[in-house]
PDB file of C-alpha atoms in Angstrom:
ATOM      1  CA  MET A  12      67.221  -5.533  -7.066  1.00 45.00           C
ATOM      2  CA  SER A  13      63.966  -5.547  -8.918  1.00 51.00           C
ATOM      3  CA  GLN A  14      64.459  -5.290 -12.668  1.00 83.00           C
ATOM      4  CA  GLU A  15      61.384  -3.172 -13.205  1.00 94.00           C
ATOM      5  CA  PHE A  16      61.950   0.516 -13.795  1.00 98.00           C
ATOM      6  CA  LEU A  17      60.048   3.613 -14.838  1.00 98.00           C
ATOM      7  CA  ALA A  18      62.117   5.529 -17.377  1.00 98.00           C
ATOM      8  CA  VAL A  19      61.257   9.238 -17.165  1.00 97.00           C
ATOM      9  CA  VAL A  20      62.339  10.642 -20.515  1.00 96.00           C
ATOM     10  CA  ASN A  21      62.939  14.275 -21.474  1.00 92.00           C
ATOM     11  CA  PRO A  22      63.007  13.964 -25.244  1.00 91.00           C
ATOM     12  CA  ALA A  23      64.080  17.538 -25.643  1.00 86.00           C
ATOM     13  CA  ALA A  24      67.278  17.017 -23.663  1.00 86.00           C
ATOM     14  CA  GLY A  25      70.551  17.698 -25.478  1.00 76.00           C
ATOM     15  CA  GLY A  26      68.825  19.854 -28.054  1.00 77.00           C
ATOM     16  CA  GLY A  27      66.656  16.888 -29.078  1.00 83.00           C
ATOM     17  CA  ARG A  28      69.503  14.377 -29.061  1.00 83.00           C
ATOM     18  CA  CYS A  29      67.702  12.307 -26.405  1.00 91.00           C
ATOM     19  CA  ARG A  30      64.649  11.823 -28.720  1.00 89.00           C
ATOM     20  CA  LYS A  31      66.886  10.158 -31.350  1.00 89.00           C
ATOM     21  CA  LEU A  32      68.800   7.906 -28.929  1.00 89.00           C
ATOM     22  CA  VAL A  33      66.283   6.821 -26.313  1.00 93.00           C
ATOM     23  CA  GLY A  34      64.574   4.041 -28.416  1.00 93.00           C
ATOM     24  CA  PRO A  35      67.673   1.936 -29.055  1.00 93.00           C
ATOM     25  CA  ALA A  36      68.906   2.472 -25.515  1.00 94.00           C
ATOM     26  CA  LEU A  37      65.697   1.214 -23.914  1.00 95.00           C
ATOM     27  CA  ASP A  38      65.535  -1.701 -26.406  1.00 95.00           C
ATOM     28  CA  ARG A  39      68.981  -2.721 -25.195  1.00 94.00           C
ATOM     29  CA  LEU A  40      67.848  -2.700 -21.575  1.00 96.00           C
ATOM     30  CA  ARG A  41      64.787  -4.749 -22.376  1.00 96.00           C
ATOM     31  CA  ALA A  42      66.938  -7.248 -24.274  1.00 95.00           C
ATOM     32  CA  GLY A  43      69.000  -7.562 -21.136  1.00 95.00           C
ATOM     33  CA  GLY A  44      65.956  -8.533 -19.035  1.00 95.00           C
ATOM     34  CA  ILE A  45      64.953  -5.209 -17.574  1.00 96.00           C
ATOM     35  CA  ASN A  46      61.216  -4.413 -17.712  1.00 96.00           C
ATOM     36  CA  VAL A  47      61.032  -0.690 -18.565  1.00 97.00           C
ATOM     37  CA  GLU A  48      57.839   1.452 -18.472  1.00 97.00           C
ATOM     38  CA  VAL A  49      58.243   4.830 -20.166  1.00 97.00           C
ATOM     39  CA  ALA A  50      56.831   8.238 -19.299  1.00 97.00           C
ATOM     40  CA  GLU A  51      57.784  11.183 -21.508  1.00 96.00           C
ATOM     41  CA  THR A  52      57.810  14.798 -20.232  1.00 96.00           C
ATOM     42  CA  ARG A  53      56.769  17.727 -22.345  1.00 94.00           C
ATOM     43  CA  GLN A  54      57.449  20.701 -20.101  1.00 94.00           C
ATOM     44  CA  PRO A  55      59.800  21.817 -17.298  1.00 91.00           C
ATOM     45  CA  GLY A  56      58.895  20.388 -13.867  1.00 93.00           C
ATOM     46  CA  GLN A  57      56.805  17.529 -15.306  1.00 97.00           C
ATOM     47  CA  ALA A  58      59.317  14.869 -14.306  1.00 97.00           C
ATOM     48  CA  SER A  59      58.703  15.755 -10.646  1.00 98.00           C
ATOM     49  CA  GLU A  60      54.999  15.148 -11.085  1.00 98.00           C
ATOM     50  CA  VAL A  61      55.540  11.879 -12.937  1.00 98.00           C
ATOM     51  CA  ALA A  62      57.872  10.586 -10.218  1.00 98.00           C
ATOM     52  CA  ARG A  63      55.586  11.702  -7.410  1.00 97.00           C
ATOM     53  CA  ASP A  64      52.540  10.064  -8.965  1.00 97.00           C
ATOM     54  CA  ALA A  65      54.483   6.876  -9.749  1.00 97.00           C
ATOM     55  CA  TRP A  66      55.764   6.596  -6.163  1.00 97.00           C
ATOM     56  CA  SER A  67      52.217   6.885  -4.844  1.00 96.00           C
ATOM     57  CA  ARG A  68      51.183   3.879  -7.027  1.00 95.00           C
ATOM     58  CA  GLY A  69      54.087   1.724  -5.831  1.00 95.00           C
ATOM     59  CA  VAL A  70      56.884   2.402  -8.283  1.00 97.00           C
ATOM     60  CA  ARG A  71      60.244   2.336  -6.495  1.00 97.00           C
ATOM     61  CA  ASN A  72      62.805   2.256  -9.347  1.00 98.00           C
ATOM     62  CA  PHE A  73      63.361   5.120 -11.770  1.00 98.00           C
ATOM     63  CA  ILE A  74      65.694   5.923 -14.673  1.00 98.00           C
ATOM     64  CA  ALA A  75      66.449   9.551 -15.468  1.00 96.00           C
ATOM     65  CA  VAL A  76      66.698   9.690 -19.300  1.00 95.00           C
ATOM     66  CA  GLY A  77      68.084  13.129 -20.187  1.00 91.00           C
ATOM     67  CA  GLY A  78      70.570  15.434 -18.482  1.00 86.00           C
ATOM     68  CA  ASP A  79      71.186  16.716 -14.938  1.00 87.00           C
ATOM     69  CA  GLY A  80      67.873  18.598 -14.996  1.00 88.00           C
ATOM     70  CA  THR A  81      65.848  15.377 -15.488  1.00 93.00           C
ATOM     71  CA  SER A  82      67.464  13.620 -12.472  1.00 95.00           C
ATOM     72  CA  TYR A  83      67.051  16.806 -10.406  1.00 96.00           C
ATOM     73  CA  GLU A  84      63.278  16.881 -11.175  1.00 97.00           C
ATOM     74  CA  ILE A  85      62.888  13.238 -10.341  1.00 98.00           C
ATOM     75  CA  VAL A  86      64.625  13.617  -7.013  1.00 98.00           C
ATOM     76  CA  ASN A  87      62.326  16.482  -6.158  1.00 98.00           C
ATOM     77  CA  GLY A  88      59.329  14.373  -7.071  1.00 98.00           C
ATOM     78  CA  LEU A  89      60.559  11.656  -4.666  1.00 98.00           C
ATOM     79  CA  PHE A  90      61.397  14.033  -1.802  1.00 97.00           C
ATOM     80  CA  PRO A  91      60.125  14.915   0.711  1.00 94.00           C
ATOM     81  CA  ARG A  92      58.317  11.665   1.458  1.00 86.00           C
ATOM     82  CA  ASP A  93      57.059   9.632   4.364  1.00 81.00           C
ATOM     83  CA  GLY A  94      58.592   6.404   5.486  1.00 83.00           C
ATOM     84  CA  ASP A  95      62.057   4.860   5.562  1.00 84.00           C
ATOM     85  CA  GLU A  96      62.038   3.137   2.084  1.00 92.00           C
ATOM     86  CA  ALA A  97      64.659   4.545  -0.224  1.00 96.00           C
ATOM     87  CA  PRO A  98      63.896   4.976  -3.871  1.00 97.00           C
ATOM     88  CA  THR A  99      66.294   3.819  -6.569  1.00 98.00           C
ATOM     89  CA  LEU A 100      67.503   6.116  -9.326  1.00 98.00           C
ATOM     90  CA  ALA A 101      69.393   5.063 -12.437  1.00 97.00           C
ATOM     91  CA  PHE A 102      70.645   7.310 -15.273  1.00 96.00           C
ATOM     92  CA  LEU A 103      70.757   7.315 -19.043  1.00 95.00           C
ATOM     93  CA  PRO A 104      72.647  10.551 -19.808  1.00 91.00           C
ATOM     94  CA  LEU A 105      71.331  11.228 -23.277  1.00 89.00           C
ATOM     95  CA  GLY A 106      71.112  15.010 -22.794  1.00 78.00           C
ATOM     96  CA  THR A 107      73.849  17.605 -22.477  1.00 70.00           C
ATOM     97  CA  GLY A 108      75.521  15.684 -19.670  1.00 69.00           C
ATOM     98  CA  ASN A 109      75.243  14.109 -16.288  1.00 82.00           C
ATOM     99  CA  SER A 110      77.778  15.585 -13.798  1.00 89.00           C
ATOM    100  CA  PHE A 111      76.642  13.245 -11.063  1.00 92.00           C
ATOM    101  CA  LEU A 112      77.366  10.095 -13.028  1.00 90.00           C
ATOM    102  CA  ARG A 113      80.852  11.272 -13.838  1.00 90.00           C
ATOM    103  CA  GLU A 114      81.614  10.632 -10.121  1.00 90.00           C
ATOM    104  CA  PHE A 115      81.770   6.951 -11.070  1.00 92.00           C
ATOM    105  CA  SER A 116      82.911   6.915 -14.703  1.00 90.00           C
ATOM    106  CA  ASP A 117      83.699   9.133 -17.639  1.00 87.00           C
ATOM    107  CA  ARG A 118      82.047   6.656 -20.116  1.00 87.00           C
ATOM    108  CA  GLY A 119      78.593   8.157 -19.700  1.00 88.00           C
ATOM    109  CA  VAL A 120      75.833   6.122 -21.401  1.00 90.00           C
ATOM    110  CA  GLU A 121      77.927   2.960 -21.714  1.00 92.00           C
ATOM    111  CA  HIS A 122      78.705   2.888 -17.998  1.00 93.00           C
ATOM    112  CA  ALA A 123      75.077   3.649 -17.122  1.00 94.00           C
ATOM    113  CA  MET A 124      73.918   0.777 -19.247  1.00 94.00           C
ATOM    114  CA  GLU A 125      76.382  -1.595 -17.699  1.00 95.00           C
ATOM    115  CA  ALA A 126      75.326  -0.538 -14.172  1.00 96.00           C
ATOM    116  CA  LEU A 127      71.656  -1.126 -14.986  1.00 96.00           C
ATOM    117  CA  LEU A 128      72.205  -4.517 -16.684  1.00 96.00           C
ATOM    118  CA  ALA A 129      74.466  -5.677 -13.774  1.00 95.00           C
ATOM    119  CA  GLY A 130      72.025  -4.403 -11.120  1.00 94.00           C
ATOM    120  CA  ARG A 131      74.674  -2.335  -9.358  1.00 95.00           C
ATOM    121  CA  ARG A 132      73.542   0.143  -6.785  1.00 95.00           C
ATOM    122  CA  GLN A 133      74.849   2.056  -3.767  1.00 97.00           C
ATOM    123  CA  LYS A 134      73.534   4.341  -1.105  1.00 98.00           C
ATOM    124  CA  CYS A 135      73.575   8.075  -1.747  1.00 98.00           C
ATOM    125  CA  ASP A 136      72.898  11.035   0.448  1.00 98.00           C
ATOM    126  CA  VAL A 137      70.356  13.711  -0.546  1.00 98.00           C
ATOM    127  CA  ILE A 138      70.932  17.313   0.400  1.00 98.00           C
ATOM    128  CA  ARG A 139      67.908  19.423   1.443  1.00 98.00           C
ATOM    129  CA  LEU A 140      67.673  23.207   0.973  1.00 98.00           C
ATOM    130  CA  GLN A 141      65.005  25.043   3.001  1.00 98.00           C
ATOM    131  CA  HIS A 142      64.359  28.418   1.494  1.00 98.00           C
ATOM    132  CA  ARG A 143      61.856  31.189   2.145  1.00 98.00           C
ATOM    133  CA  ASP A 144      59.300  29.786  -0.324  1.00 97.00           C
ATOM    134  CA  GLY A 145      59.684  26.060   0.327  1.00 97.00           C
ATOM    135  CA  VAL A 146      62.108  23.181   0.144  1.00 98.00           C
ATOM    136  CA  LEU A 147      64.139  21.480  -2.563  1.00 98.00           C
ATOM    137  CA  HIS A 148      66.470  18.489  -2.714  1.00 98.00           C
ATOM    138  CA  TYR A 149      69.537  17.657  -4.726  1.00 98.00           C
ATOM    139  CA  ILE A 150      72.259  15.021  -5.230  1.00 97.00           C
ATOM    140  CA  ASN A 151      75.007  16.945  -7.059  1.00 96.00           C
ATOM    141  CA  LEU A 152      75.619  20.511  -5.914  1.00 96.00           C
ATOM    142  CA  LEU A 153      74.301  23.971  -5.181  1.00 97.00           C
ATOM    143  CA  SER A 154      76.529  26.875  -6.112  1.00 96.00           C
ATOM    144  CA  MET A 155      76.393  30.689  -5.719  1.00 97.00           C
ATOM    145  CA  GLY A 156      78.637  33.470  -6.904  1.00 95.00           C
ATOM    146  CA  PHE A 157      80.724  33.066 -10.007  1.00 88.00           C
ATOM    147  CA  ALA A 158      79.785  29.423 -10.631  1.00 82.00           C
ATOM    148  CA  ALA A 159      76.076  30.211 -10.433  1.00 91.00           C
ATOM    149  CA  ASP A 160      76.532  33.305 -12.629  1.00 90.00           C
ATOM    150  CA  VAL A 161      78.136  31.111 -15.274  1.00 86.00           C
ATOM    151  CA  ALA A 162      75.351  28.592 -15.083  1.00 82.00           C
ATOM    152  CA  THR A 163      72.716  31.383 -15.279  1.00 85.00           C
ATOM    153  CA  LEU A 164      74.266  32.835 -18.365  1.00 86.00           C
ATOM    154  CA  ARG A 165      74.692  29.432 -19.962  1.00 84.00           C
ATOM    155  CA  ALA A 166      70.974  28.584 -19.338  1.00 81.00           C
ATOM    156  CA  ARG A 167      69.789  31.854 -20.727  1.00 80.00           C
ATOM    157  CA  ARG A 168      72.041  32.139 -23.790  1.00 84.00           C
ATOM    158  CA  PHE A 169      73.871  28.936 -24.519  1.00 85.00           C
ATOM    159  CA  SER A 170      71.648  26.047 -23.480  1.00 71.00           C
ATOM    160  CA  ALA A 171      71.938  24.287 -26.816  1.00 73.00           C
ATOM    161  CA  TRP A 172      75.694  24.515 -27.015  1.00 78.00           C
ATOM    162  CA  GLY A 173      76.721  21.621 -24.853  1.00 69.00           C
ATOM    163  CA  GLU A 174      80.175  21.761 -23.364  1.00 73.00           C
ATOM    164  CA  PRO A 175      81.321  24.782 -25.469  1.00 81.00           C
ATOM    165  CA  GLY A 176      78.366  26.703 -23.848  1.00 81.00           C
ATOM    166  CA  TYR A 177      80.011  26.310 -20.469  1.00 75.00           C
ATOM    167  CA  GLN A 178      83.222  27.694 -21.871  1.00 82.00           C
ATOM    168  CA  ALA A 179      81.527  30.659 -23.486  1.00 87.00           C
ATOM    169  CA  ALA A 180      79.586  31.491 -20.347  1.00 87.00           C
ATOM    170  CA  ILE A 181      82.748  31.317 -18.192  1.00 81.00           C
ATOM    171  CA  PHE A 182      84.571  33.935 -20.308  1.00 82.00           C
ATOM    172  CA  LEU A 183      81.588  36.209 -20.672  1.00 90.00           C
ATOM    173  CA  THR A 184      81.011  36.173 -16.904  1.00 89.00           C
ATOM    174  CA  LEU A 185      84.504  37.342 -16.441  1.00 86.00           C
ATOM    175  CA  ALA A 186      83.470  40.631 -18.051  1.00 83.00           C
ATOM    176  CA  ARG A 187      81.119  41.502 -15.149  1.00 83.00           C
ATOM    177  CA  PHE A 188      83.443  40.041 -12.521  1.00 88.00           C
ATOM    178  CA  ARG A 189      81.810  40.203  -9.080  1.00 89.00           C
ATOM    179  CA  ARG A 190      83.219  39.212  -5.668  1.00 93.00           C
ATOM    180  CA  ARG A 191      80.709  39.525  -2.805  1.00 95.00           C
ATOM    181  CA  PRO A 192      79.788  38.069   0.564  1.00 97.00           C
ATOM    182  CA  PHE A 193      77.144  35.378   1.151  1.00 98.00           C
ATOM    183  CA  PRO A 194      76.814  35.474   5.000  1.00 98.00           C
ATOM    184  CA  LEU A 195      76.445  32.027   6.541  1.00 98.00           C
ATOM    185  CA  ARG A 196      77.152  29.852   9.578  1.00 98.00           C
ATOM    186  CA  VAL A 197      78.200  26.213   9.562  1.00 98.00           C
ATOM    187  CA  ASN A 198      77.393  23.294  11.894  1.00 97.00           C
ATOM    188  CA  GLY A 199      75.228  25.445  14.131  1.00 95.00           C
ATOM    189  CA  GLY A 200      78.052  27.809  15.109  1.00 96.00           C
ATOM    190  CA  SER A 201      77.455  31.385  16.212  1.00 95.00           C
ATOM    191  CA  GLU A 202      80.060  32.979  13.965  1.00 96.00           C
ATOM    192  CA  VAL A 203      78.747  34.423  10.716  1.00 98.00           C
ATOM    193  CA  ASP A 204      81.223  34.317   7.765  1.00 98.00           C
ATOM    194  CA  ARG A 205      80.745  37.576   5.891  1.00 97.00           C
ATOM    195  CA  ARG A 206      84.002  37.563   3.892  1.00 97.00           C
ATOM    196  CA  PRO A 207      83.633  38.390   0.205  1.00 96.00           C
ATOM    197  CA  CYS A 208      84.299  35.544  -2.180  1.00 96.00           C
ATOM    198  CA  LEU A 209      84.336  34.565  -5.822  1.00 94.00           C
ATOM    199  CA  PHE A 210      82.097  31.582  -5.360  1.00 95.00           C
ATOM    200  CA  LEU A 211      80.712  29.041  -2.878  1.00 97.00           C
ATOM    201  CA  THR A 212      79.580  25.484  -3.603  1.00 97.00           C
ATOM    202  CA  PHE A 213      77.801  22.977  -1.465  1.00 98.00           C
ATOM    203  CA  ASN A 214      78.459  19.590  -2.889  1.00 98.00           C
ATOM    204  CA  ASN A 215      77.318  15.994  -2.635  1.00 98.00           C
ATOM    205  CA  SER A 216      79.411  14.782  -5.606  1.00 97.00           C
ATOM    206  CA  LYS A 217      82.664  15.937  -7.270  1.00 96.00           C
ATOM    207  CA  PHE A 218      81.703  17.340 -10.672  1.00 94.00           C
ATOM    208  CA  THR A 219      79.747  20.197 -12.226  1.00 87.00           C
ATOM    209  CA  GLY A 220      79.341  21.428 -15.774  1.00 77.00           C
ATOM    210  CA  GLY A 221      80.122  17.945 -17.062  1.00 78.00           C
ATOM    211  CA  THR A 222      83.833  17.999 -16.448  1.00 88.00           C
ATOM    212  CA  MET A 223      84.679  20.589 -13.741  1.00 89.00           C
ATOM    213  CA  MET A 224      85.908  18.829 -10.580  1.00 95.00           C
ATOM    214  CA  ILE A 225      84.656  21.471  -8.225  1.00 95.00           C
ATOM    215  CA  ALA A 226      84.737  19.309  -5.096  1.00 97.00           C
ATOM    216  CA  PRO A 227      87.471  16.650  -5.364  1.00 97.00           C
ATOM    217  CA  LYS A 228      87.008  15.528  -1.747  1.00 97.00           C
ATOM    218  CA  ALA A 229      83.248  15.024  -1.991  1.00 97.00           C
ATOM    219  CA  ASP A 230      81.769  11.608  -1.245  1.00 97.00           C
ATOM    220  CA  VAL A 231      78.089  10.814  -2.142  1.00 98.00           C
ATOM    221  CA  ASN A 232      77.540   8.683   0.981  1.00 97.00           C
ATOM    222  CA  ASP A 233      79.489  10.301   3.885  1.00 98.00           C
ATOM    223  CA  GLY A 234      76.606  12.133   5.471  1.00 98.00           C
ATOM    224  CA  LEU A 235      78.306  15.469   4.802  1.00 98.00           C
ATOM    225  CA  ILE A 236      78.002  18.568   2.536  1.00 98.00           C
ATOM    226  CA  GLU A 237      81.335  19.259   0.935  1.00 98.00           C
ATOM    227  CA  TYR A 238      81.622  23.046   1.272  1.00 98.00           C
ATOM    228  CA  VAL A 239      84.093  24.657  -1.094  1.00 98.00           C
ATOM    229  CA  ARG A 240      84.856  28.395  -0.884  1.00 97.00           C
ATOM    230  CA  TRP A 241      87.086  30.359  -3.264  1.00 95.00           C
ATOM    231  CA  GLY A 242      87.956  33.765  -1.779  1.00 95.00           C
ATOM    232  CA  PRO A 243      88.200  37.113  -3.679  1.00 94.00           C
ATOM    233  CA  ILE A 244      90.706  36.025  -6.341  1.00 93.00           C
ATOM    234  CA  GLY A 245      91.205  38.563  -9.098  1.00 92.00           C
ATOM    235  CA  ARG A 246      90.197  38.271 -12.760  1.00 90.00           C
ATOM    236  CA  ILE A 247      93.736  37.602 -14.015  1.00 92.00           C
ATOM    237  CA  GLY A 248      94.297  35.080 -11.218  1.00 91.00           C
ATOM    238  CA  LEU A 249      91.060  33.282 -12.115  1.00 89.00           C
ATOM    239  CA  ILE A 250      92.010  33.104 -15.818  1.00 87.00           C
ATOM    240  CA  ARG A 251      95.443  31.760 -14.909  1.00 93.00           C
ATOM    241  CA  ASP A 252      94.022  29.170 -12.490  1.00 93.00           C
ATOM    242  CA  LEU A 253      90.928  28.234 -14.537  1.00 87.00           C
ATOM    243  CA  PRO A 254      92.459  24.843 -15.566  1.00 93.00           C
ATOM    244  CA  THR A 255      92.707  23.886 -11.927  1.00 96.00           C
ATOM    245  CA  LEU A 256      88.890  23.820 -11.659  1.00 92.00           C
ATOM    246  CA  TYR A 257      88.949  20.845 -14.024  1.00 93.00           C
ATOM    247  CA  ASP A 258      91.472  18.671 -12.153  1.00 96.00           C
ATOM    248  CA  GLY A 259      90.477  19.709  -8.610  1.00 97.00           C
ATOM    249  CA  THR A 260      93.712  21.384  -7.664  1.00 97.00           C
ATOM    250  CA  HIS A 261      91.955  24.759  -7.220  1.00 96.00           C
ATOM    251  CA  ILE A 262      91.364  23.797  -3.587  1.00 96.00           C
ATOM    252  CA  GLU A 263      95.116  24.131  -3.050  1.00 96.00           C
ATOM    253  CA  HIS A 264      94.971  27.836  -3.903  1.00 96.00           C
ATOM    254  CA  PRO A 265      95.801  30.128  -0.906  1.00 96.00           C
ATOM    255  CA  LEU A 266      92.388  31.724  -1.185  1.00 96.00           C
ATOM    256  CA  ALA A 267      90.519  28.405  -1.344  1.00 97.00           C
ATOM    257  CA  GLU A 268      88.938  26.479   1.562  1.00 97.00           C
ATOM    258  CA  ARG A 269      87.033  23.215   1.905  1.00 98.00           C
ATOM    259  CA  GLN A 270      85.357  21.356   4.697  1.00 98.00           C
ATOM    260  CA  GLY A 271      82.810  18.693   5.219  1.00 98.00           C
ATOM    261  CA  VAL A 272      79.841  20.037   7.200  1.00 98.00           C
ATOM    262  CA  ARG A 273      76.469  18.739   8.286  1.00 98.00           C
ATOM    263  CA  ARG A 274      74.535  21.959   8.270  1.00 98.00           C
ATOM    264  CA  VAL A 275      74.683  25.450   6.787  1.00 98.00           C
ATOM    265  CA  ASP A 276      72.531  28.398   7.951  1.00 98.00           C
ATOM    266  CA  PHE A 277      72.421  31.332   5.614  1.00 98.00           C
ATOM    267  CA  GLU A 278      72.064  34.930   6.792  1.00 98.00           C
ATOM    268  CA  LEU A 279      71.236  36.429   3.419  1.00 98.00           C
ATOM    269  CA  ASP A 280      69.378  39.750   3.145  1.00 97.00           C
ATOM    270  CA  GLU A 281      67.675  38.743  -0.146  1.00 97.00           C
ATOM    271  CA  ALA A 282      67.225  36.072  -2.689  1.00 97.00           C
ATOM    272  CA  VAL A 283      70.207  35.217  -4.843  1.00 96.00           C
ATOM    273  CA  ASP A 284      70.886  33.384  -8.087  1.00 93.00           C
ATOM    274  CA  VAL A 285      71.881  29.808  -7.510  1.00 96.00           C
ATOM    275  CA  MET A 286      72.597  26.792  -9.644  1.00 93.00           C
ATOM    276  CA  VAL A 287      71.278  23.470  -8.320  1.00 96.00           C
ATOM    277  CA  ASP A 288      72.116  20.295 -10.241  1.00 92.00           C
ATOM    278  CA  GLY A 289      72.245  22.217 -13.516  1.00 83.00           C
ATOM    279  CA  GLU A 290      69.027  24.187 -12.869  1.00 90.00           C
ATOM    280  CA  VAL A 291      69.168  27.946 -12.405  1.00 92.00           C
ATOM    281  CA  MET A 292      66.879  29.732  -9.977  1.00 94.00           C
ATOM    282  CA  THR A 293      66.597  32.678  -7.677  1.00 95.00           C
ATOM    283  CA  VAL A 294      65.830  31.731  -4.081  1.00 97.00           C
ATOM    284  CA  HIS A 295      66.212  33.164  -0.541  1.00 98.00           C
ATOM    285  CA  CYS A 296      68.271  30.351   0.978  1.00 98.00           C
ATOM    286  CA  GLN A 297      67.853  29.573   4.659  1.00 98.00           C
ATOM    287  CA  THR A 298      69.236  26.127   5.631  1.00 98.00           C
ATOM    288  CA  LEU A 299      71.110  23.207   4.066  1.00 98.00           C
ATOM    289  CA  ASP A 300      71.263  19.815   5.732  1.00 98.00           C
ATOM    290  CA  VAL A 301      71.766  16.142   4.771  1.00 98.00           C
ATOM    291  CA  LEU A 302      69.382  13.157   4.452  1.00 98.00           C
ATOM    292  CA  PRO A 303      72.008  10.375   4.870  1.00 97.00           C
ATOM    293  CA  SER A 304      71.692   7.350   2.520  1.00 97.00           C
ATOM    294  CA  ALA A 305      68.217   8.438   1.502  1.00 97.00           C
ATOM    295  CA  LEU A 306      68.548   7.314  -2.114  1.00 98.00           C
ATOM    296  CA  ASN A 307      69.865   4.257  -3.972  1.00 98.00           C
ATOM    297  CA  VAL A 308      71.766   5.081  -7.146  1.00 98.00           C
ATOM    298  CA  VAL A 309      72.522   2.648  -9.973  1.00 97.00           C
ATOM    299  CA  VAL A 310      76.161   3.368 -10.886  1.00 95.00           C
TER     300      VAL A 310
END
């Protein structure tokens, strides 16, 4: 693997933590023989522009320096694209967290450094969402319902709190507890699932929110979307079973379901709040499918 990378740095990640740590981290990589070019971002969405422009001038290896949002933006700068050549994405989780990287280790930055210095990489699927206003791509998960409501609240009120922000958002979201249907069909079937639910997630990797193992059966390179559904569990039941969201045993609940699917077609009447790889947005979802092994990840 080429040892030349473009590090796309969000210095504001982690409440400014990234700005303080990025220099020594990049110095360590350079001392290990990796040639690192640096591009800093100053506003939301800029990492996508940086990655897109870099790809057009021949850059093929990228490092997301920040949190989940930085890697999400880079992925959306690299996709869609023409040709069969797969980009390579590495991570330096110097922001609030990197849920995707936790798939491979709970040692965060140290593991990411080791992977880069050792030149480790593996194939990774990319999931594509087509919505009414365009298309987006992700490598971690898309959620709607309770999980997206938590992420929305955290983004709007607790973005600088780190892990405690997730906890606060969870318990505040309980106060406006909503269970509702998100009509959809899977794998091209004719039957529309209109059952009310607490949340749905469409996963490529196992974790969200840093440490919640929302999709314990997910595999980043199996060509499938790991679809996890939790039915209309009550407020008390959710509080009681909340710890199971962290060890993955929630999928054993009688109201839980999971399956690996290749395609999801939504039959939504309107746009809904979703969380995609840590980013909160309101979109009218239409179709999810998989781009198998479309990305190399350094893990």
